[in-house]
Amino acid sequence: MSVTTEQVRKTLARRYRAEKRFKAYGICAISIGLLALLLLFTDIIGKGYRAFYEYSVALQITFDPETLEIDDPRDLEQLQYGNYEAVVREALQARFPGVEGREDKRALAALVSTAAGYLLRDMLENSPELLGQTHTLWLQLDDDADMFLKTSEAKRKMARLSDQQQAWMVELEQSNEVRAGFNHSLFTRGDSREPEQAGILGAILGSLFTMLVTLALSFPIGVAAAVYLEEFAPKNRFTDFIEVNINNLAAVPSIIFGLLGLAVFIGLFGMPRSVPLVGGLVLTLMTLPTIIISSRAAIKAVPPSIRQAAMGLGASKMQVVLQFVLPLALPGMLTGGIIGMAQALGETAPLLMIGMVAFIVELPTGAMDAATVLPVQVFLWASSPEQSFVTMTSAAIMVLMTFLITMNTLAVVMRKRLERRW
Amino acid sequence: MDIAEKMNVFQDAVQVDPRVVTQEHMMTEENLYIPEKTVGAPFVDDPKMRMRDVNVFYDTDQAIHGVSLDIGKNEVVALIGPSGCGKSTFLRCMNRMNDTIDICRVEGSLHLENQDIYDPKLDVVELRARVGMVFQKPNPFPKSIYDNVAYGPRIHGLANRKTDLDEIVENSLRKAGLWDEVKDRLDSPGTGLSGGQQQRLCIARTIAVSPEVVLMDEPCSALDPIATAKIEELIRELSESYTIAIVTHSMQQAARVSQRTAYFHLGWLVEMNDTDTVFTKPQHELTESYITGRFG
């Protein structure tokens, strides 16, 4: 055996050990990341899944004209001011005949959501013949009663119901007069002070309009800026200065953009507060650097041989850019764009500054209607005292995460689709 | 002047005159001067392209020093010389491909027939339609074979009807000797062809615009001998209808395809003559040293 071989043998074992150690470090790092993700998801899903279903109670409702104070159900004004809560109250008292005293009666009535009254009104408006009839209806429970049913036996003592209310709920549960169903209002309503009536549709629509404004502005502007800087701009001090500043802009804390939006768009241009248009403008400013930087990287990655080939054939600068550089850089640009969008979708701080944190019940119908967005909705609910809002917050986070994951998946799929190999 | 004085003069020259070729560039002991004036016959009557006193600078570095030469009609001119001698730079001046490099500056007069190539009023698009270029590395577009060839005619509006375009594509591919190999798969991507086929596709793409001059920048350096032989055969055929300037590192290739050869050294044009003369009776020692392989 030669000396070299011997030397190599000696070091070989050490080299392999170093390699193994390095691999172990990598696996460790990935495991920590995955574990954190797993913890996050278990916590959020564990808390949030209960917001996706809700309990309702079966009650014998009599549409009594006297109690309702309605004699003509076709008269909208009468319908508007009907005393529906009294009907629900009576139905509850009929179910629990032993309840006496104002306090107890109020405690009993508090079990059913105020939304039940709106349900009765809508039913009566759609079919006026119901007046005077009696039907068994499933009515939405109040959030505290709902939470009581959702918690396990052991933890029920902690519920925000009095002992008496707890007893009524247990009785209803045992006689199968309550049932769980899909929580429709979560996806069909705007915000509300009552957790059982609150939904995230308003925030979803607000996010949608904000994203549309952001996408429509930031992608074209970002790509145009990147193309100009890469392809047309002369290389001098001034463009260097611009480049440095774009990179700086990417590192500016997002709340600063919110202040800028407040000062410029609302203060100077007099745009309304809390509207997705201003939110979109602010987020455009915020995502522009991301899109410009990734687009420039994508343009730089286009092989120069293709440019030369096209120019050698007599293609003009414009033709080279439009026919070769842009199509080849598009996957990279789209990826950057979608990642920028995802970043904007999850952004809260700048939107707080421009008033998108307001409590808004109405669903927005366009970019000029006051609205809030998903992450801000999460923020709002997280700071609400009601117990049910804890689960609602987690549910809103789940919806937000679904959007983000979908967008990121889309980015990967698009890149794979559009990527061309050389 | 005694010997010592002569030595001093000589050493001064070594230090200040960049035309002295020192041992850095050569394997021989002796030092050689690049001639003041190009040796041989760089000019022809009624040339297709006429270059006079061309200087090219990259920022402050001078890459080409006062090169003057002619390229005759339907002639294949080979530009040879060691790496970094400026032959590619000079070639790229002829269709202003150097314009894309910001720091590059070209002086002197370059004419295509009577047209001043560096006339500020001249549109480079028009110039490049007349002076086509084939690059070192095959660089087909990420498009179909058909679209690769049809690209030039399309952007210059050379064919108004689909049948005209089809004809141009077929003719160009035939001239490039690729038609029989690809006629059944014109829609498949050009990047899927072999290296040699890709380079012939690039040549077909260049001649599809019917240029008057074709510039080739080491077109065979990335190819195997068989593909190289095909391209060389093609160059010989093309010289019947086009004027060709080819940069090559292979002296055999220059000898096989060209009628005249120009030898560049460190940015100077040392010698230019009939290819036979350059390779059999080189008039300058530097040329002789290079073609006999004493440096490179």
XYZ file of C-alpha atoms in Angstrom:
718
model
C 0.000 0.000 0.000
C 1.391 3.377 -0.989
C 1.894 6.201 1.486
C -0.743 8.349 -0.199
C -3.406 5.670 0.094
C -2.596 5.260 3.764
C -2.837 8.997 4.337
C -6.123 9.150 2.461
C -7.539 6.270 4.522
C -6.685 8.075 7.708
C -8.443 11.276 6.757
C -11.337 9.466 5.097
C -13.042 8.452 8.338
C -12.812 12.012 9.619
C -14.233 13.382 6.382
C -17.178 10.999 6.520
C -17.863 11.932 10.132
C -17.850 15.634 9.220
C -20.243 14.899 6.386
C -22.612 13.018 8.688
C -22.476 15.786 11.265
C -23.300 18.351 8.628
C -26.247 16.290 7.439
C -27.501 15.976 11.013
C -27.383 19.753 11.443
C -29.509 20.152 8.345
C -32.052 17.581 9.465
C -32.185 19.279 12.874
C -32.866 22.667 11.320
C -35.631 21.299 9.122
C -37.183 19.389 12.032
C -37.306 22.537 14.156
C -38.998 24.393 11.331
C -41.515 21.636 10.738
C -42.200 21.293 14.447
C -42.931 25.008 14.754
C -45.280 24.781 11.789
C -46.979 21.717 13.243
C -47.443 23.439 16.613
C -48.888 26.495 14.935
C -51.336 24.488 12.892
C -52.447 22.212 15.743
C -53.032 25.190 17.971
C -54.965 27.172 15.398
C -56.984 24.260 14.049
C -57.593 22.930 17.565
C -59.067 26.251 18.576
C -60.635 27.231 15.315
C -62.534 24.168 14.130
C -65.365 24.851 16.572
C -66.188 28.097 14.821
C -67.193 26.221 11.681
C -70.296 24.681 13.269
C -72.941 26.145 15.541
C -75.777 24.898 17.736
C -79.411 25.776 17.305
C -82.417 24.959 19.444
C -85.827 23.615 18.372
C -88.696 25.821 19.580
C -92.439 25.846 18.992
C -92.865 29.330 17.509
C -96.348 30.812 17.214
C -96.577 33.793 14.866
C -99.151 35.417 17.149
C -100.413 38.720 15.644
C -100.981 40.221 19.082
C -97.564 39.448 20.508
C -95.916 40.517 17.247
C -98.091 43.624 17.076
C -98.561 42.925 13.377
C -101.958 42.664 11.680
C -100.865 42.990 8.053
C -97.645 41.081 7.236
C -97.549 42.790 3.792
C -97.012 46.150 5.447
C -93.205 46.527 5.527
C -93.260 49.147 8.244
C -95.193 46.899 10.584
C -92.856 44.027 9.759
C -89.888 46.218 10.553
C -91.126 47.040 14.046
C -92.628 43.655 14.927
C -91.853 42.361 18.406
C -90.201 39.103 17.321
C -88.181 38.764 20.477
C -91.426 38.488 22.473
C -92.462 35.525 20.306
C -89.159 33.790 20.951
C -89.423 34.636 24.641
C -92.907 33.148 24.840
C -91.791 30.001 23.051
C -88.931 29.589 25.545
C -91.263 30.145 28.498
C -93.665 27.576 27.046
C -90.759 25.097 26.908
C -89.707 25.873 30.487
C -93.065 26.672 32.204
C -91.623 26.821 35.742
C -89.589 29.978 35.146
C -90.854 32.939 37.126
C -89.457 36.407 37.846
C -87.960 39.039 35.547
C -84.335 38.062 36.162
C -84.888 34.384 35.397
C -87.022 35.159 32.363
C -84.288 37.454 31.016
C -81.656 34.762 31.651
C -83.805 32.274 29.744
C -84.332 34.652 26.807
C -80.594 35.311 26.657
C -80.012 31.707 25.544
C -81.297 32.390 22.039
C -79.454 34.700 19.696
C -80.977 38.027 18.729
C -80.486 36.803 15.177
C -83.551 34.553 15.730
C -85.794 37.641 15.544
C -84.366 38.579 12.111
C -84.954 35.022 10.936
C -88.618 35.204 11.963
C -89.048 38.578 10.254
C -87.553 37.283 7.017
C -89.800 34.192 7.135
C -92.860 36.336 7.637
C -91.876 38.700 4.851
C -91.394 35.822 2.395
C -94.591 33.960 3.365
C -97.187 36.226 5.016
C -99.593 33.297 5.478
C -97.468 32.167 8.450
C -99.156 34.794 10.635
C -101.205 33.020 13.300
C -99.609 29.617 12.601
C -97.357 27.567 14.888
C -94.194 25.826 13.657
C -91.228 24.029 15.150
C -88.204 26.095 14.133
C -84.471 25.667 14.674
C -83.219 28.933 16.119
C -79.605 30.027 16.503
C -78.297 29.916 20.083
C -76.542 32.825 21.713
C -72.715 32.591 21.638
C -72.333 31.749 25.330
C -74.911 28.962 25.144
C -73.282 27.763 21.921
C -69.845 27.736 23.567
C -71.287 25.829 26.539
C -72.446 23.016 24.260
C -69.153 23.036 22.379
C -67.030 22.578 25.517
C -66.436 19.182 27.008
C -68.282 18.123 30.200
C -65.254 18.680 32.414
C -64.733 22.275 31.375
C -68.368 23.338 31.404
C -68.161 24.762 34.911
C -65.969 27.504 33.451
C -68.624 28.557 30.933
C -70.083 32.020 31.078
C -73.577 30.755 31.918
C -75.291 30.833 35.305
C -75.976 27.504 36.993
C -79.625 27.825 36.095
C -78.861 28.522 32.409
C -76.466 25.563 32.437
C -79.236 23.354 33.778
C -81.605 24.464 30.998
C -78.973 23.811 28.354
C -78.252 20.334 29.740
C -81.965 19.578 29.686
C -82.289 20.729 26.074
C -79.203 18.726 25.123
C -80.441 15.536 26.766
C -83.839 15.743 25.092
C -82.122 16.294 21.718
C -83.708 19.662 21.267
C -80.393 21.159 20.217
C -78.398 20.219 17.134
C -75.138 21.253 15.522
C -75.026 22.519 11.945
C -72.637 24.267 9.604
C -72.004 27.872 10.631
C -73.312 29.634 7.530
C -73.133 33.104 8.999
C -69.338 32.791 9.268
C -69.076 32.902 5.485
C -72.099 35.008 4.600
C -71.960 37.937 6.999
C -69.860 40.921 7.870
C -68.542 41.723 11.298
C -70.845 41.908 14.333
C -70.628 42.549 18.059
C -72.451 39.254 18.570
C -70.005 36.431 17.856
C -72.731 34.058 16.600
C -73.740 36.639 14.009
C -70.247 37.702 13.008
C -68.787 36.517 9.712
C -65.658 37.049 7.696
C -67.259 37.633 4.296
C -66.848 41.385 4.769
C -63.145 40.947 5.472
C -62.742 38.487 2.578
C -64.375 40.941 0.180
C -62.307 43.789 1.615
C -59.137 41.746 1.115
C -60.260 40.831 -2.402
C -60.838 44.444 -3.457
C -57.612 45.562 -1.809
C -55.683 42.794 -3.574
C -57.262 43.639 -6.921
C -56.174 47.263 -6.586
C -52.701 46.183 -5.470
C -52.323 43.652 -8.279
C -53.610 46.020 -10.952
C -51.123 48.678 -9.904
C -48.051 46.996 -8.503
C -47.512 44.318 -11.148
C -47.543 46.562 -14.236
C -45.618 49.357 -12.502
C -43.110 46.943 -10.983
C -42.492 45.079 -14.233
C -42.235 48.304 -16.231
C -39.751 49.738 -13.745
C -37.708 46.527 -13.778
C -37.666 46.358 -17.592
C -36.650 49.993 -17.870
C -33.900 49.700 -15.281
C -32.525 46.467 -16.748
C -32.900 47.082 -20.456
C -33.090 50.762 -21.238
C -31.671 52.828 -18.404
C -28.133 54.115 -18.883
C -25.737 52.911 -16.228
C -24.802 56.053 -14.340
C -24.786 57.565 -10.864
C -28.460 58.388 -11.067
C -29.602 54.852 -11.858
C -27.248 53.525 -9.192
C -28.929 55.901 -6.768
C -32.370 54.642 -7.813
C -31.240 51.036 -7.423
C -29.925 51.628 -3.910
C -33.161 53.333 -2.979
C -35.345 50.559 -4.308
C -33.385 48.137 -2.159
C -33.783 50.482 0.803
C -37.493 50.734 0.199
C -37.797 46.953 0.478
C -36.457 47.187 4.017
C -38.722 50.008 5.214
C -41.097 48.857 8.000
C -44.587 48.491 6.600
C -46.203 50.840 9.099
C -44.199 53.699 7.561
C -46.024 53.043 4.294
C -49.273 53.314 6.245
C -48.236 56.720 7.581
C -47.278 57.779 4.070
C -50.666 56.626 2.765
C -52.431 58.493 5.538
C -50.506 61.678 4.827
C -50.585 61.533 1.038
C -53.676 59.668 -0.134
C -56.042 60.669 2.662
C -54.480 63.935 3.831
C -53.321 65.411 0.550
C -55.636 63.861 -2.031
C -58.657 63.757 0.259
C -59.521 60.096 -0.381
C -61.975 58.501 2.047
C -60.756 56.531 5.039
C -61.103 52.778 5.492
C -61.569 52.034 1.788
C -59.850 49.191 -0.116
C -58.693 51.650 -2.790
C -56.420 53.477 -0.364
C -55.419 50.153 1.227
C -54.505 48.871 -2.239
C -52.470 51.990 -2.990
C -50.542 51.688 0.257
C -49.884 47.991 -0.277
C -48.792 48.767 -3.851
C -46.101 51.055 -2.485
C -45.127 48.318 -0.083
C -44.938 45.474 -2.620
C -43.345 47.453 -5.455
C -39.749 46.948 -4.284
C -40.316 43.183 -3.922
C -41.742 42.948 -7.425
C -39.092 45.203 -8.964
C -36.239 43.287 -7.360
C -37.567 39.843 -8.313
C -38.455 41.005 -11.827
C -34.982 42.411 -12.337
C -33.484 39.137 -11.175
C -35.732 37.285 -13.630
C -34.705 39.588 -16.489
C -31.038 39.196 -15.596
C -31.442 35.431 -15.760
C -32.480 35.537 -19.425
C -29.439 34.201 -21.309
C -27.655 36.983 -23.201
C -27.238 34.642 -26.167
C -30.951 34.962 -26.922
C -30.777 38.753 -26.867
C -27.765 38.692 -29.160
C -29.420 36.255 -31.534
C -32.489 38.455 -31.842
C -30.465 41.644 -32.197
C -28.175 40.002 -34.723
C -31.252 39.361 -36.858
C -32.185 43.019 -36.704
C -34.796 42.953 -33.961
C -35.221 46.343 -32.331
C -34.688 46.778 -28.614
C -38.436 46.810 -28.093
C -38.906 43.575 -30.047
C -36.135 41.868 -28.110
C -37.732 42.885 -24.843
C -41.317 42.059 -25.749
C -40.733 38.867 -27.716
C -37.872 37.262 -25.837
C -36.933 38.863 -22.564
C -40.431 39.257 -21.134
C -41.777 35.782 -22.018
C -38.632 34.177 -20.630
C -38.619 36.306 -17.491
C -42.356 35.993 -16.909
C -42.284 32.904 -14.645
C -39.822 34.603 -12.332
C -41.772 37.841 -12.420
C -45.036 36.058 -11.630
C -43.449 34.239 -8.737
C -42.182 37.518 -7.367
C -45.552 39.104 -7.977
C -47.514 36.406 -6.198
C -45.115 36.348 -3.270
C -45.468 40.120 -3.074
C -49.253 39.730 -3.161
C -49.171 37.099 -0.432
C -47.071 39.461 1.643
C -49.582 42.248 1.024
C -52.520 39.962 1.868
C -51.060 39.235 5.269
C -50.169 42.849 6.015
C -51.909 44.575 8.925
C -49.871 47.508 10.181
C -50.139 49.921 7.239
C -53.878 49.297 6.977
C -54.399 50.224 10.614
C -52.994 53.651 9.804
C -55.493 54.332 7.046
C -58.514 53.339 9.077
C -59.225 49.863 7.723
C -59.430 48.777 11.340
C -62.921 50.252 11.728
C -65.843 48.088 12.847
C -67.804 47.568 9.645
C -70.955 45.457 9.484
C -72.000 46.164 5.899
C -70.478 43.981 3.169
C -68.386 46.134 0.826
C -69.559 46.148 -2.797
C -66.549 47.858 -4.341
C -63.143 49.392 -3.747
C -64.712 52.639 -2.555
C -66.814 51.087 0.266
C -65.491 51.101 3.786
C -64.103 47.653 4.570
C -61.611 45.763 6.600
C -59.290 42.941 5.545
C -58.659 39.427 6.827
C -55.544 40.052 8.942
C -57.118 43.177 10.451
C -60.260 41.157 11.189
C -58.071 38.666 13.018
C -56.583 41.558 14.966
C -60.045 42.953 15.777
C -61.478 39.645 16.947
C -58.386 38.761 18.913
C -58.882 41.916 20.953
C -62.592 41.246 21.602
C -63.532 40.001 25.072
C -66.183 37.385 24.117
C -65.047 33.795 24.501
C -66.443 32.797 21.132
C -64.230 35.330 19.387
C -61.211 33.245 20.406
C -62.420 30.410 18.211
C -63.575 32.887 15.559
C -60.074 34.394 15.490
C -58.547 30.991 14.874
C -61.128 30.314 12.178
C -60.283 33.609 10.462
C -56.582 32.711 10.657
C -57.378 29.362 9.036
C -59.189 31.098 6.194
C -56.302 33.554 5.769
C -53.780 30.719 5.784
C -55.805 28.858 3.178
C -55.655 31.892 0.910
C -51.916 32.297 1.455
C -51.153 28.635 0.861
C -53.315 28.659 -2.261
C -51.490 31.705 -3.597
C -48.075 30.257 -2.910
C -49.048 26.952 -4.499
C -50.287 28.897 -7.496
C -46.902 30.621 -7.717
C -45.085 27.286 -7.755
C -47.484 25.741 -10.290
C -47.285 28.766 -12.588
C -43.519 28.792 -12.474
C -43.368 25.098 -13.325
C -45.871 25.549 -16.141
C -44.247 28.550 -17.764
C -40.653 27.582 -17.211
C -38.871 26.632 -20.389
C -35.750 24.582 -20.391
C -32.780 25.320 -22.595
C 25.878 53.600 -31.737
C 27.641 50.909 -29.806
C 26.112 47.698 -28.611
C 25.298 49.001 -25.142
C 23.374 51.946 -26.563
C 21.458 49.661 -28.870
C 20.511 47.488 -25.938
C 19.215 50.502 -24.068
C 17.102 51.617 -26.975
C 15.828 48.106 -27.324
C 14.914 47.824 -23.665
C 13.179 51.186 -23.694
C 11.191 49.938 -26.633
C 10.283 46.814 -24.739
C 8.939 48.895 -21.921
C 6.975 51.515 -23.806
C 5.975 50.018 -27.110
C 3.019 47.664 -26.741
C 3.786 46.292 -30.169
C 6.758 44.381 -28.884
C 5.740 40.801 -28.456
C 7.530 39.534 -25.392
C 7.991 36.115 -23.921
C 4.688 36.322 -22.182
C 3.018 35.663 -25.505
C 5.605 33.453 -27.060
C 7.420 30.269 -26.353
C 10.473 31.408 -28.326
C 13.366 33.322 -26.908
C 13.385 36.094 -29.482
C 11.261 39.243 -29.335
C 9.215 40.252 -32.343
C 7.836 43.595 -33.411
C 4.332 43.980 -34.706
C 4.726 45.799 -38.039
C 3.854 49.486 -38.354
C 1.808 48.707 -41.427
C -0.134 45.548 -42.190
C 1.962 43.132 -44.218
C 0.548 41.551 -47.369
C -2.502 42.666 -49.318
C -5.323 43.782 -47.034
C -7.142 45.688 -49.792
C -9.071 44.528 -52.842
C -10.746 46.324 -55.726
C -14.436 47.127 -55.367
C -14.842 45.663 -51.848
C -18.107 44.710 -50.183
C -16.940 46.076 -46.862
C -14.200 48.645 -46.395
C -12.657 49.251 -42.979
C -10.038 51.991 -42.437
C -8.050 52.860 -39.297
C -10.495 51.183 -36.957
C -9.758 51.688 -33.265
C -11.900 50.089 -30.594
C -11.731 50.984 -26.933
C -13.249 49.279 -23.942
C -13.360 52.197 -21.560
C -9.663 53.144 -21.603
C -8.273 49.834 -22.895
C -7.650 49.820 -26.604
C -8.712 46.483 -28.085
C -8.177 47.255 -31.786
C -5.331 49.422 -33.083
C -5.804 51.083 -36.460
C -6.990 48.072 -38.433
C -7.600 48.609 -42.149
C -8.849 45.875 -44.435
C -11.298 45.089 -47.193
C -13.703 42.217 -47.607
C -14.411 41.458 -51.254
C -17.725 40.467 -52.772
C -18.667 36.802 -52.339
C -15.460 36.185 -50.537
C -14.820 34.199 -47.386
C -12.395 36.038 -45.142
C -11.000 34.241 -42.118
C -9.874 36.206 -39.098
C -7.328 34.252 -37.083
C -5.065 34.964 -34.162
C -4.394 34.020 -30.569
C -7.065 34.440 -27.877
C -7.778 38.029 -26.945
C -6.305 39.438 -30.158
C -9.464 41.382 -30.946
C -10.740 39.379 -33.908
C -14.211 38.850 -32.389
C -14.360 42.500 -31.317
C -13.521 43.561 -34.850
C -16.139 41.218 -36.302
C -18.792 42.617 -33.996
C -17.994 46.140 -35.162
C -19.134 45.203 -38.638
C -22.801 44.998 -37.669
C -22.556 47.232 -34.607
C -23.194 44.452 -32.109
C -20.715 46.315 -29.904
C -23.314 49.042 -29.493
C -24.877 46.987 -26.741
C -21.733 47.284 -24.617
C -21.876 50.666 -22.941
C -18.165 51.116 -22.428
C -17.247 50.162 -25.991
C -16.187 52.974 -28.342
C -15.405 52.569 -32.045
C -13.313 54.999 -34.127
C -12.409 54.956 -37.793
C -14.432 54.400 -40.919
C -16.382 51.246 -41.678
C -18.379 51.054 -44.879
C -20.754 48.501 -46.303
C -20.504 49.376 -49.977
C -21.190 53.102 -49.805
C -23.020 53.078 -46.522
C -21.155 54.329 -43.462
C -21.893 51.719 -40.814
C -21.364 54.140 -37.953
C -23.401 56.929 -39.505
C -25.601 58.142 -36.626
C -28.509 58.430 -39.048
C -28.237 54.754 -39.981
C -30.781 52.482 -38.368
C -28.997 49.481 -36.857
C -32.061 47.378 -37.534
C -31.583 47.919 -41.264
C -27.841 47.320 -40.979
C -28.309 44.032 -39.160
C -30.770 42.887 -41.782
C -27.985 43.401 -44.331
C -25.157 42.061 -42.153
C -26.286 38.918 -40.360
C -24.420 37.152 -37.598
C -23.887 33.581 -36.415
C -22.585 33.176 -32.898
C -20.073 30.944 -31.217
C -22.587 28.989 -29.199
C -25.708 27.793 -31.025
C -28.473 30.025 -29.707
C -31.820 29.041 -31.208
C -34.854 30.843 -29.840
C -37.073 28.876 -27.453
C -39.571 28.557 -30.279
C -40.373 25.954 -32.913
C -37.931 25.271 -35.741
C -40.300 26.996 -38.154
C -40.658 30.093 -35.989
C -36.913 30.286 -35.488
C -36.341 30.624 -39.211
C -39.454 32.710 -39.821
C -38.611 35.212 -37.085
C -36.333 37.457 -39.154
C -38.590 37.607 -42.240
C -41.544 38.300 -39.955
C -40.067 41.256 -38.098
C -38.757 42.766 -41.324
C -42.040 42.135 -43.132
C -40.366 40.152 -45.901
C -43.319 37.839 -46.456
C -46.897 38.978 -46.526
C -48.510 35.637 -47.119
C -48.185 32.353 -45.304
C -47.100 30.580 -48.509
C -44.289 33.110 -49.054
C -43.097 32.588 -45.510
C -43.262 28.812 -45.917
C -41.122 29.148 -49.006
C -38.531 31.318 -47.271
C -38.360 28.870 -44.365
C -37.954 25.879 -46.656
C -35.334 27.572 -48.836
C -33.327 28.749 -45.849
C -33.408 25.329 -44.230
C -32.422 23.720 -47.538
C -29.502 26.109 -47.967
C -28.422 25.337 -44.425
C -28.621 21.613 -45.242
C -31.130 20.989 -42.488
C -34.368 20.608 -44.437
C -34.289 16.840 -44.840
C -33.573 16.353 -41.154
C -36.333 18.585 -39.825
C -39.026 18.815 -42.501
C -41.294 16.429 -40.579
C -40.974 18.242 -37.274
C -41.003 21.935 -38.029
C -43.257 22.470 -35.029
C -40.946 20.890 -32.478
C -38.742 23.234 -30.463
C -35.473 24.379 -31.978
C -33.734 23.790 -28.685
C -34.442 20.052 -28.995
C -32.025 19.631 -31.911
C -28.428 18.431 -31.557
C -25.642 20.998 -31.256
C -24.629 20.801 -34.908
C -28.245 20.945 -36.068
C -28.873 23.927 -33.806
C -25.955 25.800 -35.347
C -27.227 25.038 -38.851
C -30.654 26.228 -37.702
C -29.016 29.465 -36.574
C -27.370 29.804 -39.982
C -30.725 29.147 -41.680
C -32.270 31.789 -39.430
C -29.578 34.272 -40.418
C -29.828 33.695 -44.165
C -33.644 33.761 -44.061
C -33.444 37.570 -44.065
C -31.225 37.398 -47.191
C -28.325 39.385 -45.747
C -25.504 40.547 -47.988
C -22.809 39.716 -45.483
C -22.763 36.920 -42.895
C -20.462 37.302 -39.903
C -19.529 34.085 -38.112
C -17.935 34.176 -34.711
C -16.230 30.806 -34.205
C -19.305 28.947 -35.435
C -17.791 25.505 -34.928
C -16.039 25.878 -31.594
C -18.829 24.090 -29.729
C -19.248 21.307 -32.274
C -17.790 17.875 -32.904
C -15.697 17.178 -36.050
C -18.580 15.734 -38.064
C -20.873 18.683 -37.373
C -17.927 20.987 -38.062
C -17.362 19.369 -41.449
C -21.016 19.934 -42.327
C -20.860 23.599 -41.339
C -17.667 24.093 -43.333
C -19.261 22.504 -46.363
C -22.178 24.864 -45.828
C -19.911 27.917 -45.626
C -18.329 26.978 -48.953
C -21.760 26.690 -50.556
C -23.011 29.910 -49.016
C -20.001 31.847 -50.313
C -21.508 31.560 -53.783
C -24.230 33.991 -52.821
C -23.017 35.707 -49.643
C -19.975 37.542 -48.411
C -18.681 35.856 -45.276
C -16.307 36.904 -42.517
C -15.442 34.090 -40.143
C -13.520 34.174 -36.906
C -11.878 30.873 -36.155
C -9.354 29.356 -33.820
C -8.711 26.478 -36.140
C -6.088 27.236 -38.770
C -7.113 24.146 -40.701
C -10.614 25.510 -40.854
C -9.396 28.878 -42.096
C -7.344 27.098 -44.745
C -10.284 24.927 -45.800
C -13.023 27.535 -46.117
C -11.490 30.956 -46.763
C -10.050 32.706 -49.784
C -8.222 35.333 -47.749
C -6.939 35.272 -44.192
C -6.209 38.087 -41.756
C -3.879 37.484 -38.863
C -4.552 39.620 -35.756
C -2.165 40.030 -32.864
C -2.870 41.969 -29.646
C -5.325 44.162 -31.490
C -3.128 44.859 -34.515
C -3.711 43.416 -37.956
C -0.292 41.900 -38.643
C -0.780 40.289 -41.992
C -3.516 39.754 -44.515
C -3.217 37.887 -47.742
C -4.556 35.048 -49.856
C -5.122 32.121 -47.575
C -2.642 29.982 -49.497
C 0.045 32.628 -49.194
C -0.568 33.151 -45.481
C -0.264 29.467 -44.727
C 2.529 28.552 -47.127
C 4.649 31.720 -47.363
C 3.814 33.952 -44.387
C 5.644 37.250 -44.793
C 5.851 38.210 -41.145
C 7.602 36.304 -38.423
C 4.657 36.626 -36.030
C 2.302 35.033 -38.533
C 4.785 32.305 -39.153
C 5.230 31.722 -35.441
C 1.504 31.464 -34.959
C 0.693 29.166 -37.843
C 3.555 26.904 -36.969
C 2.197 26.679 -33.465
C 5.033 28.396 -31.602
C 2.537 30.350 -29.544
C -1.146 30.773 -29.257
